[in-house]
Amino acid sequence: MTTHDVPNGLRVEGFRQRRSFGLGNLSKSATMIGAGALAFDALLATTHPGSLLVTVPVTLSVLGLAAASRHGMPALSYYRARVAWKLATRAEATNYRRILLPHPYALDPPGVAAPTTLIAAHDPTTGRQVGVVHDRATGYMTVSTLLAPGGSLMAPTGLVRGNLRSWSSLLDAMSTDEQVKGASVTIQITPGAGEALGDDIKARRDPGAPALAQAVVDELVHSAPKATASVVSWMSVVVDPCATAEPPADLAGQVAETLRVVDGLDLSGTGTDIVRRATDVDLRRIVRSAYDPSVFNARDEQFAELSWADCGPVAADDLWKEYAHDDAISVSAVLREMPKRPIPYSVLLPFLSPGRFPRRITLAYRVLDPTEGEAVLEREISAAANRADATAQVKGRARWSQKADYARAEKAAAQAASGEQVVDWTLMVTVTARTAADLPAARQELERSVKATRSLRMRDAFGAQAAVFAAGLPIGYSPLVR
């Protein structure tokens, strides 16, 4: 099913990027800073008139960069990030080498995962082990649930609509729970060479089967050796166990409170099946194999003996547009802007199709509580109206894009008033190549997948490759969680 033959009832809309009101293309904060800088220039000119020859051009140049756009982001922010990354590179802050040092935290995972530690907990509800990632800096805890998503491309329209409504109800439940800070859904596709398919069929083959059936199966194994892939999906929920009337007094109580909150989220009817809560061994396997894809098929006993620090890379270099780690190199892309038109529910299908390289697709969510969501939408309506009025006063009429943006803001506010929830979300995709020589092909495969969606626009995670790489792992880091 392509994006052209999806019924309108199976399309999702209501996307809009936050935009504050400012002068021209400037944001509100940039406008205020620019006005303050010009006022300072005028004040300085009262005693040193010649300073205007320097201060005014500099101020206007900075404002011009703030108003311009580069890769879908303000040019000033882009170049500021570029300078910050170069300074960090010069200070060797973008390079990581795991060495033994006489320091209690010398062997912590690198980057955004440094404050985290892994806890092997016992879930009394199921009687199984559960892996809980504890962020020692914020106190948040993350529990991941392994999923088995079912295919919906050939499902009846009514069933798919029901799945979308059930997912909306799940997000609604998150918005009213103060302890749920955010969530993410990740699908990891690891291509196989076909040996797993052949071994599985060989083990289950019936010697007494008809010759025609055996011939068809043999042809399948022979003709599709590289069409197999290992698909692993999970949902990670970030919980603040202390955001309650009676905060737990110790770590064990915080873990129990976290499991209670996660168990209260009902995934039934969303089109996916729960396999189990991810154990500490599952988390070690996912994290370690992300940094070193060669150990993906290792036995569980090998991961059970790893410490949390050993799951990270032995060596890593956070480059401007790539992330080199151990014996692999990855490139990550993030959503550039929100879709401006309704998108089909199957829009991510090109990302989920197996390719030559391992791929990880992550949808991160932060559901705003009803009060915050209403306040955000009211500000967005006012900002959209002010932008249209300002343009109309200068040019005689507002631009059609401004009118359409105002209409989307009004529609979002009307939906929120009817009980819908406001959700901050983003999309992140990571592709991993085994060698630097394969990186151009991996990047081209990612670009082709983006173009095949026909609705989404992505850009490289400039200067944040390591952070976006980690955001796709079940370690509790999310760029949307404050």
Coordinates of N, CA, C and O in Angstrom, one line a residue, residues 115 134-141 240 482:
P115 N 25.5 9.3 33.6 CA 24.8 9.2 34.9 C 24.0 8.0 35.1 O 23.4 7.8 36.2
H134 N 18.6 3.5 35.9 CA 18.4 4.6 36.9 C 19.3 5.7 36.5 O 20.6 5.6 36.3
D135 N 18.8 6.9 36.3 CA 19.5 8.1 36.0 C 19.8 8.8 37.3 O 19.0 9.4 38.0
R136 N 21.1 8.7 37.8 CA 21.5 9.2 39.1 C 21.5 10.8 39.1 O 21.4 11.3 40.2
A137 N 21.5 11.4 38.0 CA 21.5 12.9 38.0 C 20.1 13.4 38.2 O 19.9 14.4 38.9
T138 N 19.1 12.8 37.6 CA 17.7 13.3 37.7 C 16.8 12.5 38.6 O 15.8 13.0 39.1
G139 N 17.2 11.3 38.9 CA 16.4 10.4 39.7 C 15.4 9.6 38.9 O 14.6 8.8 39.5
Y140 N 15.3 9.9 37.6 CA 14.3 9.2 36.8 C 14.8 7.7 36.6 O 15.9 7.4 36.6
M141 N 13.8 6.9 36.3 CA 14.0 5.5 36.0 C 13.3 5.1 34.7 O 12.2 5.6 34.4
D240 N 9.3 9.3 36.8 CA 9.9 9.9 38.0 C 9.2 9.3 39.2 O 8.1 9.6 39.6
R482 N 12.6 16.9 30.1 CA 13.4 17.9 30.8 C 14.0 17.4 32.1 O 13.5 16.5 32.7

